[in-house]
PDB file of C-alpha atoms in Angstrom:
ATOM      1  CA  MET F   1      72.991 113.554 110.119  1.00  0.00           C
ATOM      2  CA  THR F   2      70.976 110.419 111.335  1.00  0.00           C
ATOM      3  CA  PHE F   3      69.219 110.463 108.191  1.00  0.00           C
ATOM      4  CA  TYR F   4      72.368 110.317 106.192  1.00  0.00           C
ATOM      5  CA  LYS F   5      73.924 107.655 108.361  1.00  0.00           C
ATOM      6  CA  GLU F   6      70.761 105.427 108.338  1.00  0.00           C
ATOM      7  CA  ARG F   7      70.178 105.537 104.599  1.00  0.00           C
ATOM      8  CA  GLY F   8      73.182 107.010 102.881  1.00  0.00           C
ATOM      9  CA  LEU F   9      70.996 109.813 101.253  1.00  0.00           C
ATOM     10  CA  PRO F  10      72.713 113.340 102.185  1.00  0.00           C
ATOM     11  CA  CYS F  11      71.078 116.615 102.672  1.00  0.00           C
ATOM     12  CA  PHE F  12      73.184 119.774 102.062  1.00  0.00           C
ATOM     13  CA  VAL F  13      72.733 123.513 103.008  1.00  0.00           C
ATOM     14  CA  ILE F  14      73.600 126.139 100.168  1.00  0.00           C
ATOM     15  CA  PHE F  15      75.341 129.267 101.136  1.00  0.00           C
ATOM     16  CA  SER F  16      76.516 132.100  98.763  1.00  0.00           C
ATOM     17  CA  LYS F  17      80.325 131.877  97.981  1.00  0.00           C
ATOM     18  CA  VAL F  18      80.409 135.943  98.179  1.00  0.00           C
ATOM     19  CA  SER F  19      78.341 136.905 100.983  1.00  0.00           C
ATOM     20  CA  LYS F  20      78.030 133.677 102.904  1.00  0.00           C
ATOM     21  CA  GLU F  21      74.270 134.198 103.291  1.00  0.00           C
ATOM     22  CA  PHE F  22      71.895 131.013 103.395  1.00  0.00           C
ATOM     23  CA  LEU F  23      70.231 130.425 100.266  1.00  0.00           C
ATOM     24  CA  GLY F  24      68.288 127.364 100.867  1.00  0.00           C
ATOM     25  CA  ARG F  25      68.796 123.441 101.018  1.00  0.00           C
ATOM     26  CA  CYS F  26      68.925 120.360  98.725  1.00  0.00           C
ATOM     27  CA  GLY F  27      69.335 116.676  99.000  1.00  0.00           C
ATOM     28  CA  PHE F  28      67.630 113.326  98.725  1.00  0.00           C
ATOM     29  CA  GLY F  29      65.251 111.043 100.351  1.00  0.00           C
ATOM     30  CA  PRO F  30      63.462 107.981  99.946  1.00  0.00           C
ATOM     31  CA  ILE F  31      59.791 107.808  99.063  1.00  0.00           C
ATOM     32  CA  GLU F  32      56.996 105.236  99.622  1.00  0.00           C
ATOM     33  CA  THR F  33      57.445 103.722  96.079  1.00  0.00           C
ATOM     34  CA  GLY F  34      61.135 102.661  96.695  1.00  0.00           C
ATOM     35  CA  GLU F  35      62.568 105.266  94.601  1.00  0.00           C
ATOM     36  CA  VAL F  36      64.882 108.011  95.362  1.00  0.00           C
ATOM     37  CA  GLU F  37      63.787 111.657  95.234  1.00  0.00           C
ATOM     38  CA  VAL F  38      65.858 114.653  95.022  1.00  0.00           C
ATOM     39  CA  GLY F  39      64.840 117.894  96.110  1.00  0.00           C
ATOM     40  CA  TYR F  40      65.702 121.520  96.781  1.00  0.00           C
ATOM     41  CA  LEU F  41      64.168 124.788  98.721  1.00  0.00           C
ATOM     42  CA  ILE F  42      65.654 128.010  97.710  1.00  0.00           C
ATOM     43  CA  THR F  43      64.767 131.051  99.901  1.00  0.00           C
ATOM     44  CA  ARG F  44      62.441 133.187  97.926  1.00  0.00           C
ATOM     45  CA  LYS F  45      64.469 136.333  97.665  1.00  0.00           C
ATOM     46  CA  PHE F  46      67.032 134.009  95.582  1.00  0.00           C
ATOM     47  CA  TRP F  47      64.379 132.655  93.193  1.00  0.00           C
ATOM     48  CA  GLY F  48      65.093 133.293  89.566  1.00  0.00           C
ATOM     49  CA  MET F  49      68.985 133.522  89.951  1.00  0.00           C
ATOM     50  CA  GLY F  50      69.829 129.945  88.743  1.00  0.00           C
ATOM     51  CA  TYR F  51      70.919 128.466  92.320  1.00  0.00           C
ATOM     52  CA  ALA F  52      68.029 125.762  91.931  1.00  0.00           C
ATOM     53  CA  SER F  53      69.336 124.590  88.906  1.00  0.00           C
ATOM     54  CA  LYS F  54      73.157 124.729  89.911  1.00  0.00           C
ATOM     55  CA  ALA F  55      72.041 122.545  93.081  1.00  0.00           C
ATOM     56  CA  LEU F  56      69.785 119.969  91.020  1.00  0.00           C
ATOM     57  CA  ASN F  57      72.594 119.650  88.442  1.00  0.00           C
ATOM     58  CA  ALA F  58      75.156 119.013  91.230  1.00  0.00           C
ATOM     59  CA  LEU F  59      72.800 116.621  93.153  1.00  0.00           C
ATOM     60  CA  LEU F  60      72.151 114.468  89.841  1.00  0.00           C
ATOM     61  CA  ASP F  61      75.878 114.390  89.079  1.00  0.00           C
ATOM     62  CA  TRP F  62      76.615 113.265  92.500  1.00  0.00           C
ATOM     63  CA  SER F  63      73.794 110.771  92.519  1.00  0.00           C
ATOM     64  CA  LYS F  64      75.286 108.669  89.443  1.00  0.00           C
ATOM     65  CA  LYS F  65      78.378 107.862  91.514  1.00  0.00           C
ATOM     66  CA  ASN F  66      77.044 107.288  94.875  1.00  0.00           C
ATOM     67  CA  ILE F  67      73.446 106.235  94.773  1.00  0.00           C
ATOM     68  CA  GLU F  68      72.263 102.651  93.301  1.00  0.00           C
ATOM     69  CA  ALA F  69      69.031 103.440  91.750  1.00  0.00           C
ATOM     70  CA  ASP F  70      67.296 103.289  88.398  1.00  0.00           C
ATOM     71  CA  TYR F  71      65.926 106.687  88.287  1.00  0.00           C
ATOM     72  CA  ILE F  72      66.080 109.780  90.394  1.00  0.00           C
ATOM     73  CA  ILE F  73      62.726 111.372  90.773  1.00  0.00           C
ATOM     74  CA  ALA F  74      61.586 114.971  91.622  1.00  0.00           C
ATOM     75  CA  PHE F  75      58.031 116.693  91.942  1.00  0.00           C
ATOM     76  CA  ALA F  76      56.479 120.043  92.429  1.00  0.00           C
ATOM     77  CA  PRO F  77      53.036 121.199  92.866  1.00  0.00           C
ATOM     78  CA  LEU F  78      51.056 122.145  89.624  1.00  0.00           C
ATOM     79  CA  ARG F  79      51.471 125.719  90.255  1.00  0.00           C
ATOM     80  CA  HIS F  80      55.412 125.655  90.842  1.00  0.00           C
ATOM     81  CA  GLU F  81      56.100 126.161  86.995  1.00  0.00           C
ATOM     82  CA  ALA F  82      59.209 127.679  87.782  1.00  0.00           C
ATOM     83  CA  SER F  83      60.290 124.513  89.672  1.00  0.00           C
ATOM     84  CA  GLN F  84      59.151 122.230  86.951  1.00  0.00           C
ATOM     85  CA  ARG F  85      61.185 124.386  84.355  1.00  0.00           C
ATOM     86  CA  VAL F  86      64.297 123.756  86.487  1.00  0.00           C
ATOM     87  CA  MET F  87      63.835 120.046  86.507  1.00  0.00           C
ATOM     88  CA  GLU F  88      63.343 120.079  82.664  1.00  0.00           C
ATOM     89  CA  LYS F  89      66.343 122.298  82.297  1.00  0.00           C
ATOM     90  CA  CYS F  90      68.402 119.500  84.283  1.00  0.00           C
ATOM     91  CA  GLY F  91      67.190 116.840  81.919  1.00  0.00           C
ATOM     92  CA  MET F  92      64.583 115.408  83.971  1.00  0.00           C
ATOM     93  CA  LYS F  93      61.360 114.150  81.775  1.00  0.00           C
ATOM     94  CA  TYR F  94      57.729 114.527  83.159  1.00  0.00           C
ATOM     95  CA  TYR F  95      55.856 111.328  83.595  1.00  0.00           C
ATOM     96  CA  LYS F  96      52.822 111.857  85.624  1.00  0.00           C
ATOM     97  CA  VAL F  97      50.555 113.838  87.963  1.00  0.00           C
ATOM     98  CA  ASP F  98      50.223 112.258  91.361  1.00  0.00           C
ATOM     99  CA  ILE F  99      50.335 113.261  95.220  1.00  0.00           C
ATOM    100  CA  GLY F 100      53.384 114.328  96.629  1.00  0.00           C
ATOM    101  CA  HIS F 101      53.696 115.224 100.258  1.00  0.00           C
ATOM    102  CA  GLY F 102      49.917 115.623 100.307  1.00  0.00           C
ATOM    103  CA  VAL F 103      49.802 117.963  97.258  1.00  0.00           C
ATOM    104  CA  GLU F 104      48.916 117.260  93.802  1.00  0.00           C
ATOM    105  CA  CYS F 105      52.257 117.626  91.846  1.00  0.00           C
ATOM    106  CA  LYS F 106      53.963 116.967  88.678  1.00  0.00           C
ATOM    107  CA  PHE F 107      56.362 114.238  88.880  1.00  0.00           C
ATOM    108  CA  TYR F 108      59.793 113.990  86.882  1.00  0.00           C
ATOM    109  CA  ARG F 109      62.598 111.635  86.468  1.00  0.00           C
ATOM    110  CA  ILE F 110      66.027 110.927  84.959  1.00  0.00           C
ATOM    111  CA  LYS F 111      67.992 107.691  84.209  1.00  0.00           C
ATOM    112  CA  ASN F 112      70.701 107.300  87.197  1.00  0.00           C
ATOM    113  CA  ASN F 113      73.458 105.940  85.230  1.00  0.00           C
TER     114      ASN F 113
END
């Protein structure tokens, strides 16, 4: 909550509507370049069920109304091809390989308007 109050960038927990089970978390954060990062982390047993795509689409829709930034970026380690496909499916475009959170990653972005 402190992070949201200070920066206005929210994080959310994700629960199943049916079972009420914890599925993961998602949200936004600033990065060193001054850009806004969007991210998601889904519990392994729920991988491949569409939750990451649904969360990312909801976050990108929310950002257009609530975040003033030219681009929203996301990244995933080179070996996390499923996460890269989620970003592509949600309209994000690959633009570079760089270091993210200390790991070599593929970076994606989408215009935030």
